[in-house]
DNA sequence: TAAAAACTACGAAACTTTTCGTAATAAATG
DNA sequence: CATTTATTACGAAAAGTTTCGTAGTTTTTA
């Protein structure tokens, strides 16, 4: 049931690009990564091939230029990542993580409003 | 200035024990870890020695049984971890992370209250 | 005091991740 | 059509992480 994945940091960089721009080619991703740091084309290719073999990405090979897309939805993956991070870094306490983030990253007024709305909803929809 | 560390998952398990119980011996930590998973004593020892060599832990060798403690405060380390995680998994958006955590972990009423208090403080202390 | 238990040190194996070079092939270009 | 460019496949090196065995000491125990 619990096929919890564990993308590495490099893999997350790739996922983030796919989340933002949709199914992508090796070249597109390599160009995005190259903007941030030096990385060879075949390095990116290999990373993506490994991600496919792990079942993180799925490949469309119908054309010569392969197209990679994510198997899981962004939200599913992020949820797993949050769960793992919460456990590893905050002993599982969601409250501590939220307080830490709010206290130190200081979101703007508008974002705080959205968060308050969500909290109100959570308190209203009493479980 | 920015000596950003990157503890591995094993290292975080060890840090969490030290955060909770204070400076510890290898035996104490090994017993805690052993409760969760199988791990040999010398494995734990080696991990802690490596953490010391990386500057994550500092060792008191004045007695035969060495005592290890964390170099950075829990909050400092967690802040760095949050920063890195935010960047790697949520493209740096604190709001998205908070919304995701609140939405899926559903903290209890009391915890939500604490969070609201913090938000009120953040909104009051207008920047 | 002899044997057992507790510790540290150290090397190295097994894995994983990251990186890239080389080769083979297909497509585009001059 | 010959050459350059784009693409995938593959192997392997380099670096980092995790694991543990063995050896050498010191301490405790029978």
PDB file of C-alpha atoms (C1' of nucleotides) in Angstrom:
ATOM      1  CA  UNK A   1       0.000   0.000   0.000  1.00  0.00           C
ATOM      2  CA  UNK A   2       2.646   2.444   1.058  1.00  0.00           C
ATOM      3  CA  UNK A   3       4.915   2.856  -1.947  1.00  0.00           C
ATOM      4  CA  UNK A   4       6.627   5.805  -0.392  1.00  0.00           C
ATOM      5  CA  UNK A   5       9.159   7.233  -2.761  1.00  0.00           C
ATOM      6  CA  UNK A   6      12.146   9.290  -1.849  1.00  0.00           C
ATOM      7  CA  UNK A   7      13.326  11.551  -4.649  1.00  0.00           C
ATOM      8  CA  UNK A   8      16.817  12.928  -4.256  1.00  0.00           C
ATOM      9  CA  UNK A   9      17.494  16.634  -4.515  1.00  0.00           C
ATOM     10  CA  UNK A  10      18.486  16.317  -8.156  1.00  0.00           C
ATOM     11  CA  UNK A  11      15.342  14.392  -8.859  1.00  0.00           C
ATOM     12  CA  UNK A  12      13.267  17.066  -7.175  1.00  0.00           C
ATOM     13  CA  UNK A  13      14.773  19.736  -9.390  1.00  0.00           C
ATOM     14  CA  UNK A  14      13.586  17.741 -12.360  1.00  0.00           C
ATOM     15  CA  UNK A  15      10.159  17.126 -10.891  1.00  0.00           C
ATOM     16  CA  UNK A  16       9.730  20.804 -10.150  1.00  0.00           C
ATOM     17  CA  UNK A  17      10.336  21.637 -13.773  1.00  0.00           C
ATOM     18  CA  UNK A  18       7.846  19.037 -14.945  1.00  0.00           C
ATOM     19  CA  UNK A  19       5.297  20.253 -12.415  1.00  0.00           C
ATOM     20  CA  UNK A  20       5.614  23.753 -13.753  1.00  0.00           C
ATOM     21  CA  UNK A  21       5.885  23.137 -17.465  1.00  0.00           C
ATOM     22  CA  UNK A  22       4.333  19.728 -17.945  1.00  0.00           C
ATOM     23  CA  UNK A  23       5.794  16.728 -19.794  1.00  0.00           C
ATOM     24  CA  UNK A  24       9.279  17.627 -20.948  1.00  0.00           C
ATOM     25  CA  UNK A  25      12.220  16.497 -22.985  1.00  0.00           C
ATOM     26  CA  UNK A  26      15.696  15.940 -21.655  1.00  0.00           C
ATOM     27  CA  UNK A  27      16.856  19.036 -23.481  1.00  0.00           C
ATOM     28  CA  UNK A  28      14.212  21.256 -21.913  1.00  0.00           C
ATOM     29  CA  UNK A  29      15.046  20.063 -18.444  1.00  0.00           C
ATOM     30  CA  UNK A  30      18.743  20.246 -19.030  1.00  0.00           C
ATOM     31  CA  UNK A  31      18.420  23.842 -20.101  1.00  0.00           C
ATOM     32  CA  UNK A  32      16.445  24.694 -16.988  1.00  0.00           C
ATOM     33  CA  UNK A  33      18.974  22.988 -14.728  1.00  0.00           C
ATOM     34  CA  UNK A  34      21.892  24.541 -16.580  1.00  0.00           C
ATOM     35  CA  UNK A  35      20.519  27.960 -15.749  1.00  0.00           C
ATOM     36  CA  UNK A  36      21.074  27.228 -12.072  1.00  0.00           C
ATOM     37  CA  UNK A  37      24.236  25.176 -12.101  1.00  0.00           C
ATOM     38  CA  UNK A  38      26.659  23.483 -14.407  1.00  0.00           C
ATOM     39  CA  UNK A  39      25.427  20.121 -15.541  1.00  0.00           C
ATOM     40  CA  UNK A  40      26.127  18.064 -18.654  1.00  0.00           C
ATOM     41  CA  UNK A  41      23.413  16.945 -21.019  1.00  0.00           C
ATOM     42  CA  UNK A  42      24.091  13.260 -20.514  1.00  0.00           C
ATOM     43  CA  UNK A  43      24.010  13.750 -16.768  1.00  0.00           C
ATOM     44  CA  UNK A  44      20.481  15.057 -17.007  1.00  0.00           C
ATOM     45  CA  UNK A  45      19.576  12.269 -19.388  1.00  0.00           C
ATOM     46  CA  UNK A  46      20.925   9.643 -17.019  1.00  0.00           C
ATOM     47  CA  UNK A  47      19.102  11.144 -14.050  1.00  0.00           C
ATOM     48  CA  UNK A  48      15.835  11.052 -15.936  1.00  0.00           C
ATOM     49  CA  UNK A  49      16.396   7.511 -17.151  1.00  0.00           C
ATOM     50  CA  UNK A  50      17.030   6.416 -13.579  1.00  0.00           C
ATOM     51  CA  UNK A  51      13.892   8.211 -12.429  1.00  0.00           C
ATOM     52  CA  UNK A  52      11.974   6.324 -15.092  1.00  0.00           C
ATOM     53  CA  UNK A  53      13.453   3.023 -13.969  1.00  0.00           C
ATOM     54  CA  UNK A  54      12.437   3.857 -10.407  1.00  0.00           C
ATOM     55  CA  UNK A  55       8.911   4.575 -11.521  1.00  0.00           C
ATOM     56  CA  UNK A  56       9.017   8.287 -10.715  1.00  0.00           C
ATOM     57  CA  UNK A  57       8.715   9.288 -14.364  1.00  0.00           C
ATOM     58  CA  UNK A  58       7.118   7.602 -17.318  1.00  0.00           C
ATOM     59  CA  UNK A  59       8.539   7.935 -20.828  1.00  0.00           C
ATOM     60  CA  UNK A  60       6.809   8.326 -24.135  1.00  0.00           C
ATOM     61  CA  UNK A  61       9.184   6.818 -26.695  1.00  0.00           C
ATOM     62  CA  UNK A  62       6.911   7.070 -29.695  1.00  0.00           C
ATOM     63  CA  UNK A  63       9.042   9.830 -31.171  1.00  0.00           C
ATOM     64  CA  UNK A  64      12.778   9.928 -31.372  1.00  0.00           C
ATOM     65  CA  UNK A  65      12.875  12.685 -28.804  1.00  0.00           C
ATOM     66  CA  UNK A  66      11.455  11.070 -25.710  1.00  0.00           C
ATOM     67  CA  UNK A  67       9.011  12.874 -23.487  1.00  0.00           C
ATOM     68  CA  UNK A  68       9.057  12.391 -19.748  1.00  0.00           C
ATOM     69  CA  UNK A  69       6.228  13.037 -17.365  1.00  0.00           C
ATOM     70  CA  UNK A  70       5.617  12.509 -13.680  1.00  0.00           C
ATOM     71  CA  UNK A  71       3.778   9.407 -12.544  1.00  0.00           C
ATOM     72  CA  UNK A  72       2.367  10.965  -9.383  1.00  0.00           C
ATOM     73  CA  UNK A  73       0.590  14.282  -9.133  1.00  0.00           C
ATOM     74  CA  UNK A  74       2.512  17.159  -7.642  1.00  0.00           C
ATOM     75  CA  UNK A  75       0.299  17.214  -4.557  1.00  0.00           C
ATOM     76  CA  UNK A  76       0.718  13.504  -3.888  1.00  0.00           C
ATOM     77  CA  UNK A  77       4.465  13.730  -4.073  1.00  0.00           C
ATOM     78  CA  UNK A  78       4.588  16.849  -1.950  1.00  0.00           C
ATOM     79  CA  UNK A  79       2.375  15.203   0.622  1.00  0.00           C
ATOM     80  CA  UNK A  80       4.753  12.274   0.905  1.00  0.00           C
ATOM     81  CA  UNK A  81       7.696  14.620   1.118  1.00  0.00           C
ATOM     82  CA  UNK A  82       6.040  16.614   3.871  1.00  0.00           C
ATOM     83  CA  UNK A  83       5.240  13.468   5.818  1.00  0.00           C
ATOM     84  CA  UNK A  84       8.807  12.279   5.608  1.00  0.00           C
ATOM     85  CA  UNK A  85      10.269  15.666   6.379  1.00  0.00           C
ATOM     86  CA  UNK A  86       7.966  16.149   9.330  1.00  0.00           C
ATOM     87  CA  UNK A  87       9.063  12.837  10.771  1.00  0.00           C
ATOM     88  CA  UNK A  88      12.747  13.289  10.086  1.00  0.00           C
ATOM     89  CA  UNK A  89      13.159  16.892  11.169  1.00  0.00           C
ATOM     90  CA  UNK A  90      10.298  17.708  13.557  1.00  0.00           C
ATOM     91  CA  UNK A  91       9.521  14.393  15.192  1.00  0.00           C
ATOM     92  CA  UNK A  92       6.185  14.398  13.421  1.00  0.00           C
ATOM     93  CA  UNK A  93       4.792  17.589  14.933  1.00  0.00           C
ATOM     94  CA  UNK A  94       2.905  19.496  12.266  1.00  0.00           C
ATOM     95  CA  UNK A  95       2.329  22.390  14.616  1.00  0.00           C
ATOM     96  CA  UNK A  96       6.023  22.900  15.272  1.00  0.00           C
ATOM     97  CA  UNK A  97       6.782  22.905  11.583  1.00  0.00           C
ATOM     98  CA  UNK A  98       4.051  25.410  10.795  1.00  0.00           C
ATOM     99  CA  UNK A  99       5.079  27.705  13.631  1.00  0.00           C
ATOM    100  CA  UNK A 100       8.689  27.546  12.553  1.00  0.00           C
ATOM    101  CA  UNK A 101       7.852  28.352   8.952  1.00  0.00           C
ATOM    102  CA  UNK A 102       5.448  31.171   9.779  1.00  0.00           C
ATOM    103  CA  UNK A 103       7.790  32.660  12.348  1.00  0.00           C
ATOM    104  CA  UNK A 104      10.821  32.707  10.156  1.00  0.00           C
ATOM    105  CA  UNK A 105       9.620  33.103   6.622  1.00  0.00           C
ATOM    106  CA  UNK A 106       7.026  35.736   7.487  1.00  0.00           C
ATOM    107  CA  UNK A 107       4.519  35.482   4.653  1.00  0.00           C
ATOM    108  CA  UNK A 108       2.832  38.675   3.510  1.00  0.00           C
ATOM    109  CA  UNK A 109      -0.591  39.927   4.627  1.00  0.00           C
ATOM    110  CA  UNK A 110      -2.408  38.380   1.711  1.00  0.00           C
ATOM    111  CA  UNK A 111      -0.899  34.969   2.294  1.00  0.00           C
ATOM    112  CA  UNK A 112      -1.642  35.124   5.982  1.00  0.00           C
ATOM    113  CA  UNK A 113      -5.238  35.858   5.101  1.00  0.00           C
ATOM    114  CA  UNK A 114      -5.446  32.730   2.976  1.00  0.00           C
ATOM    115  CA  UNK A 115      -4.008  30.698   5.789  1.00  0.00           C
ATOM    116  CA  UNK A 116      -6.502  32.136   8.231  1.00  0.00           C
ATOM    117  CA  UNK A 117      -9.340  31.236   5.918  1.00  0.00           C
ATOM    118  CA  UNK A 118      -8.089  27.675   5.773  1.00  0.00           C
ATOM    119  CA  UNK A 119      -7.798  27.489   9.544  1.00  0.00           C
ATOM    120  CA  UNK A 120     -11.330  28.814   9.928  1.00  0.00           C
ATOM    121  CA  UNK A 121     -12.507  26.133   7.547  1.00  0.00           C
ATOM    122  CA  UNK A 122     -10.680  23.465   9.522  1.00  0.00           C
ATOM    123  CA  UNK A 123     -12.198  24.680  12.776  1.00  0.00           C
ATOM    124  CA  UNK A 124     -15.631  24.960  11.297  1.00  0.00           C
ATOM    125  CA  UNK A 125     -15.655  21.587   9.646  1.00  0.00           C
ATOM    126  CA  UNK A 126     -15.166  20.070  13.082  1.00  0.00           C
ATOM    127  CA  UNK A 127     -14.151  16.453  12.869  1.00  0.00           C
TER     128      UNK A 127
ATOM    129  CA  UNK B   1      28.839  33.022   6.492  1.00  0.00           C
ATOM    130  CA  UNK B   2      26.458  30.439   5.212  1.00  0.00           C
ATOM    131  CA  UNK B   3      27.822  27.120   6.490  1.00  0.00           C
ATOM    132  CA  UNK B   4      24.655  25.341   5.546  1.00  0.00           C
ATOM    133  CA  UNK B   5      24.786  21.791   6.738  1.00  0.00           C
ATOM    134  CA  UNK B   6      22.865  18.886   5.330  1.00  0.00           C
ATOM    135  CA  UNK B   7      22.379  16.092   7.830  1.00  0.00           C
ATOM    136  CA  UNK B   8      21.383  12.767   6.335  1.00  0.00           C
ATOM    137  CA  UNK B   9      18.342  10.913   7.621  1.00  0.00           C
ATOM    138  CA  UNK B  10      20.457   8.759   9.901  1.00  0.00           C
ATOM    139  CA  UNK B  11      22.138  11.848  11.253  1.00  0.00           C
ATOM    140  CA  UNK B  12      18.779  13.449  11.922  1.00  0.00           C
ATOM    141  CA  UNK B  13      17.672  10.447  13.937  1.00  0.00           C
ATOM    142  CA  UNK B  14      20.701  10.970  16.116  1.00  0.00           C
ATOM    143  CA  UNK B  15      20.177  14.707  16.377  1.00  0.00           C
ATOM    144  CA  UNK B  16      16.570  14.212  17.386  1.00  0.00           C
ATOM    145  CA  UNK B  17      17.629  12.039  20.288  1.00  0.00           C
ATOM    146  CA  UNK B  18      20.199  14.580  21.427  1.00  0.00           C
ATOM    147  CA  UNK B  19      17.669  17.396  21.103  1.00  0.00           C
ATOM    148  CA  UNK B  20      15.273  15.502  23.316  1.00  0.00           C
ATOM    149  CA  UNK B  21      17.615  14.056  25.904  1.00  0.00           C
ATOM    150  CA  UNK B  22      20.651  16.288  25.745  1.00  0.00           C
ATOM    151  CA  UNK B  23      24.303  15.253  25.388  1.00  0.00           C
ATOM    152  CA  UNK B  24      24.416  11.506  24.966  1.00  0.00           C
ATOM    153  CA  UNK B  25      26.686   8.507  24.738  1.00  0.00           C
ATOM    154  CA  UNK B  26      26.888   6.162  21.808  1.00  0.00           C
ATOM    155  CA  UNK B  27      25.166   3.488  23.848  1.00  0.00           C
ATOM    156  CA  UNK B  28      22.220   5.694  24.692  1.00  0.00           C
ATOM    157  CA  UNK B  29      21.704   6.662  21.105  1.00  0.00           C
ATOM    158  CA  UNK B  30      22.209   3.162  19.856  1.00  0.00           C
ATOM    159  CA  UNK B  31      19.529   1.906  22.203  1.00  0.00           C
ATOM    160  CA  UNK B  32      17.106   4.553  20.989  1.00  0.00           C
ATOM    161  CA  UNK B  33      17.794   3.745  17.356  1.00  0.00           C
ATOM    162  CA  UNK B  34      17.629   0.020  18.004  1.00  0.00           C
ATOM    163  CA  UNK B  35      14.104   0.454  19.273  1.00  0.00           C
ATOM    164  CA  UNK B  36      13.072   1.603  15.827  1.00  0.00           C
ATOM    165  CA  UNK B  37      15.206  -0.521  13.555  1.00  0.00           C
ATOM    166  CA  UNK B  38      18.043  -2.975  13.590  1.00  0.00           C
ATOM    167  CA  UNK B  39      21.388  -1.282  13.831  1.00  0.00           C
ATOM    168  CA  UNK B  40      24.732  -2.440  15.186  1.00  0.00           C
ATOM    169  CA  UNK B  41      26.527  -0.609  17.955  1.00  0.00           C
ATOM    170  CA  UNK B  42      29.586   0.128  15.860  1.00  0.00           C
ATOM    171  CA  UNK B  43      27.377   1.475  13.117  1.00  0.00           C
ATOM    172  CA  UNK B  44      25.983   4.048  15.482  1.00  0.00           C
ATOM    173  CA  UNK B  45      29.457   4.801  16.767  1.00  0.00           C
ATOM    174  CA  UNK B  46      30.754   5.347  13.271  1.00  0.00           C
ATOM    175  CA  UNK B  47      27.851   7.600  12.350  1.00  0.00           C
ATOM    176  CA  UNK B  48      28.478   9.752  15.384  1.00  0.00           C
ATOM    177  CA  UNK B  49      32.198   9.908  14.741  1.00  0.00           C
ATOM    178  CA  UNK B  50      31.525  11.057  11.210  1.00  0.00           C
ATOM    179  CA  UNK B  51      29.091  13.668  12.471  1.00  0.00           C
ATOM    180  CA  UNK B  52      31.806  14.904  14.803  1.00  0.00           C
ATOM    181  CA  UNK B  53      34.301  15.073  11.963  1.00  0.00           C
ATOM    182  CA  UNK B  54      31.777  17.070   9.944  1.00  0.00           C
ATOM    183  CA  UNK B  55      31.290  19.499  12.793  1.00  0.00           C
ATOM    184  CA  UNK B  56      27.688  18.541  13.484  1.00  0.00           C
ATOM    185  CA  UNK B  57      28.507  17.109  16.885  1.00  0.00           C
ATOM    186  CA  UNK B  58      31.223  17.890  19.390  1.00  0.00           C
ATOM    187  CA  UNK B  59      32.741  15.207  21.602  1.00  0.00           C
ATOM    188  CA  UNK B  60      33.785  15.331  25.221  1.00  0.00           C
ATOM    189  CA  UNK B  61      36.581  12.749  25.547  1.00  0.00           C
ATOM    190  CA  UNK B  62      37.523  13.511  29.109  1.00  0.00           C
ATOM    191  CA  UNK B  63      36.026  10.225  30.263  1.00  0.00           C
ATOM    192  CA  UNK B  64      36.431   6.843  28.661  1.00  0.00           C
ATOM    193  CA  UNK B  65      32.815   6.878  27.583  1.00  0.00           C
ATOM    194  CA  UNK B  66      32.618   9.819  25.239  1.00  0.00           C
ATOM    195  CA  UNK B  67      29.740  12.232  25.334  1.00  0.00           C
ATOM    196  CA  UNK B  68      28.389  13.779  22.152  1.00  0.00           C
ATOM    197  CA  UNK B  69      26.420  16.962  21.864  1.00  0.00           C
ATOM    198  CA  UNK B  70      25.054  19.057  19.047  1.00  0.00           C
ATOM    199  CA  UNK B  71      27.023  22.058  17.866  1.00  0.00           C
ATOM    200  CA  UNK B  72      24.010  24.010  16.630  1.00  0.00           C
ATOM    201  CA  UNK B  73      20.816  24.621  18.538  1.00  0.00           C
ATOM    202  CA  UNK B  74      17.799  22.613  17.504  1.00  0.00           C
ATOM    203  CA  UNK B  75      16.045  25.697  16.158  1.00  0.00           C
ATOM    204  CA  UNK B  76      18.994  26.749  14.034  1.00  0.00           C
ATOM    205  CA  UNK B  77      19.275  23.349  12.453  1.00  0.00           C
ATOM    206  CA  UNK B  78      15.553  23.072  11.890  1.00  0.00           C
ATOM    207  CA  UNK B  79      15.514  26.490  10.308  1.00  0.00           C
ATOM    208  CA  UNK B  80      18.172  25.444   7.829  1.00  0.00           C
ATOM    209  CA  UNK B  81      16.326  22.228   7.125  1.00  0.00           C
ATOM    210  CA  UNK B  82      13.101  24.089   6.516  1.00  0.00           C
ATOM    211  CA  UNK B  83      14.806  26.518   4.179  1.00  0.00           C
ATOM    212  CA  UNK B  84      16.316  23.705   2.166  1.00  0.00           C
ATOM    213  CA  UNK B  85      13.139  21.674   2.128  1.00  0.00           C
ATOM    214  CA  UNK B  86      11.068  24.651   1.101  1.00  0.00           C
ATOM    215  CA  UNK B  87      13.347  25.300  -1.822  1.00  0.00           C
ATOM    216  CA  UNK B  88      13.662  21.683  -2.901  1.00  0.00           C
ATOM    217  CA  UNK B  89      10.044  20.609  -2.580  1.00  0.00           C
ATOM    218  CA  UNK B  90       7.897  23.745  -2.768  1.00  0.00           C
ATOM    219  CA  UNK B  91       9.915  26.074  -4.934  1.00  0.00           C
ATOM    220  CA  UNK B  92      10.424  28.307  -1.922  1.00  0.00           C
ATOM    221  CA  UNK B  93       6.776  29.095  -1.235  1.00  0.00           C
ATOM    222  CA  UNK B  94       6.201  29.123   2.508  1.00  0.00           C
ATOM    223  CA  UNK B  95       2.492  29.607   2.028  1.00  0.00           C
ATOM    224  CA  UNK B  96       2.116  26.489  -0.073  1.00  0.00           C
ATOM    225  CA  UNK B  97       3.981  24.422   2.466  1.00  0.00           C
ATOM    226  CA  UNK B  98       1.903  25.714   5.362  1.00  0.00           C
ATOM    227  CA  UNK B  99      -1.353  25.183   3.515  1.00  0.00           C
ATOM    228  CA  UNK B 100      -0.334  21.674   2.554  1.00  0.00           C
ATOM    229  CA  UNK B 101       0.627  20.768   6.112  1.00  0.00           C
ATOM    230  CA  UNK B 102      -2.467  22.287   7.686  1.00  0.00           C
ATOM    231  CA  UNK B 103      -4.752  20.765   5.101  1.00  0.00           C
ATOM    232  CA  UNK B 104      -3.438  17.267   5.387  1.00  0.00           C
ATOM    233  CA  UNK B 105      -2.193  16.859   8.913  1.00  0.00           C
ATOM    234  CA  UNK B 106      -5.167  18.603  10.475  1.00  0.00           C
ATOM    235  CA  UNK B 107      -3.824  19.810  13.818  1.00  0.00           C
ATOM    236  CA  UNK B 108      -6.216  19.839  16.778  1.00  0.00           C
ATOM    237  CA  UNK B 109      -8.211  22.855  17.991  1.00  0.00           C
ATOM    238  CA  UNK B 110      -5.641  23.807  20.595  1.00  0.00           C
ATOM    239  CA  UNK B 111      -2.813  23.784  18.103  1.00  0.00           C
ATOM    240  CA  UNK B 112      -4.792  25.770  15.602  1.00  0.00           C
ATOM    241  CA  UNK B 113      -5.374  28.347  18.329  1.00  0.00           C
ATOM    242  CA  UNK B 114      -1.647  28.695  18.908  1.00  0.00           C
ATOM    243  CA  UNK B 115      -1.088  29.142  15.224  1.00  0.00           C
ATOM    244  CA  UNK B 116      -3.771  31.814  15.035  1.00  0.00           C
ATOM    245  CA  UNK B 117      -2.159  33.672  17.900  1.00  0.00           C
ATOM    246  CA  UNK B 118       1.127  33.646  16.051  1.00  0.00           C
ATOM    247  CA  UNK B 119      -0.499  34.889  12.876  1.00  0.00           C
ATOM    248  CA  UNK B 120      -2.197  37.697  14.795  1.00  0.00           C
ATOM    249  CA  UNK B 121       1.179  38.651  16.213  1.00  0.00           C
ATOM    250  CA  UNK B 122       2.722  38.639  12.745  1.00  0.00           C
ATOM    251  CA  UNK B 123      -0.069  40.829  11.391  1.00  0.00           C
ATOM    252  CA  UNK B 124       0.081  43.158  14.332  1.00  0.00           C
ATOM    253  CA  UNK B 125       3.810  43.614  14.215  1.00  0.00           C
ATOM    254  CA  UNK B 126       3.392  45.086  10.746  1.00  0.00           C
ATOM    255  CA  UNK B 127       6.658  45.262   8.863  1.00  0.00           C
TER     256      UNK B 127
ATOM    257  C1'  DT C   1      43.043 -12.259  38.956  1.00  0.00           C
ATOM    258  C1'  DA C   2      41.114 -14.324  34.972  1.00  0.00           C
ATOM    259  C1'  DA C   3      37.252 -13.887  32.012  1.00  0.00           C
ATOM    260  C1'  DA C   4      33.668 -11.178  30.256  1.00  0.00           C
ATOM    261  C1'  DA C   5      31.778  -6.888  28.937  1.00  0.00           C
ATOM    262  C1'  DA C   6      32.089  -2.142  27.305  1.00  0.00           C
ATOM    263  C1'  DC C   7      34.424   1.204  24.467  1.00  0.00           C
ATOM    264  C1'  DT C   8      36.926   3.428  20.779  1.00  0.00           C
ATOM    265  C1'  DA C   9      39.493   3.242  16.418  1.00  0.00           C
ATOM    266  C1'  DC C  10      39.820   1.909  11.910  1.00  0.00           C
ATOM    267  C1'  DG C  11      39.356  -0.215   7.473  1.00  0.00           C
ATOM    268  C1'  DA C  12      36.605  -1.770   4.110  1.00  0.00           C
ATOM    269  C1'  DA C  13      32.520  -3.648   1.766  1.00  0.00           C
ATOM    270  C1'  DA C  14      27.963  -2.691  -0.164  1.00  0.00           C
ATOM    271  C1'  DC C  15      24.879   0.774  -1.820  1.00  0.00           C
ATOM    272  C1'  DT C  16      23.325   4.978  -3.723  1.00  0.00           C
ATOM    273  C1'  DT C  17      23.907   9.244  -6.143  1.00  0.00           C
ATOM    274  C1'  DT C  18      26.072  12.185  -9.334  1.00  0.00           C
ATOM    275  C1'  DT C  19      28.823  12.895 -13.131  1.00  0.00           C
ATOM    276  C1'  DC C  20      30.413  12.229 -17.669  1.00  0.00           C
ATOM    277  C1'  DG C  21      32.749   9.921 -21.747  1.00  0.00           C
ATOM    278  C1'  DT C  22      32.041   7.077 -25.683  1.00  0.00           C
ATOM    279  C1'  DA C  23      29.413   4.793 -29.086  1.00  0.00           C
ATOM    280  C1'  DA C  24      25.615   4.187 -32.108  1.00  0.00           C
ATOM    281  C1'  DT C  25      21.985   6.066 -34.690  1.00  0.00           C
ATOM    282  C1'  DA C  26      18.805   9.424 -36.670  1.00  0.00           C
ATOM    283  C1'  DA C  27      17.870  13.976 -38.352  1.00  0.00           C
ATOM    284  C1'  DA C  28      19.064  18.350 -40.188  1.00  0.00           C
ATOM    285  C1'  DT C  29      22.037  21.182 -42.966  1.00  0.00           C
ATOM    286  C1'  DG C  30      25.162  22.944 -46.443  1.00  0.00           C
TER     287       DG C  30
ATOM    288  C1'  DC D   1      25.371  13.221 -50.275  1.00  0.00           C
ATOM    289  C1'  DA D   2      28.642  14.315 -46.761  1.00  0.00           C
ATOM    290  C1'  DT D   3      29.024  16.496 -42.507  1.00  0.00           C
ATOM    291  C1'  DT D   4      27.413  18.361 -38.491  1.00  0.00           C
ATOM    292  C1'  DT D   5      24.056  18.228 -34.834  1.00  0.00           C
ATOM    293  C1'  DA D   6      20.743  15.934 -31.735  1.00  0.00           C
ATOM    294  C1'  DT D   7      19.466  12.052 -29.355  1.00  0.00           C
ATOM    295  C1'  DT D   8      19.553   7.690 -26.691  1.00  0.00           C
ATOM    296  C1'  DA D   9      22.154   3.825 -24.545  1.00  0.00           C
ATOM    297  C1'  DC D  10      25.509   2.272 -21.677  1.00  0.00           C
ATOM    298  C1'  DG D  11      29.433   1.698 -18.707  1.00  0.00           C
ATOM    299  C1'  DA D  12      32.034   3.306 -15.271  1.00  0.00           C
ATOM    300  C1'  DA D  13      34.415   6.549 -12.212  1.00  0.00           C
ATOM    301  C1'  DA D  14      33.972   9.508  -8.135  1.00  0.00           C
ATOM    302  C1'  DA D  15      31.857  10.760  -4.070  1.00  0.00           C
ATOM    303  C1'  DG D  16      28.845  10.076  -0.217  1.00  0.00           C
ATOM    304  C1'  DT D  17      26.248   7.007   3.027  1.00  0.00           C
ATOM    305  C1'  DT D  18      25.461   3.017   5.684  1.00  0.00           C
ATOM    306  C1'  DT D  19      26.916  -1.047   7.602  1.00  0.00           C
ATOM    307  C1'  DC D  20      29.789  -3.982  10.209  1.00  0.00           C
ATOM    308  C1'  DG D  21      33.954  -6.874  11.461  1.00  0.00           C
ATOM    309  C1'  DT D  22      38.217  -6.920  13.897  1.00  0.00           C
ATOM    310  C1'  DA D  23      41.569  -5.254  16.971  1.00  0.00           C
ATOM    311  C1'  DG D  24      43.145  -3.073  21.018  1.00  0.00           C
ATOM    312  C1'  DT D  25      42.022  -0.970  25.589  1.00  0.00           C
ATOM    313  C1'  DT D  26      39.892  -0.284  29.858  1.00  0.00           C
ATOM    314  C1'  DT D  27      36.496  -1.588  33.218  1.00  0.00           C
ATOM    315  C1'  DT D  28      33.570  -4.718  35.532  1.00  0.00           C
ATOM    316  C1'  DT D  29      32.421  -9.079  37.344  1.00  0.00           C
ATOM    317  C1'  DA D  30      32.677 -13.775  38.952  1.00  0.00           C
TER     318       DA D  30
END
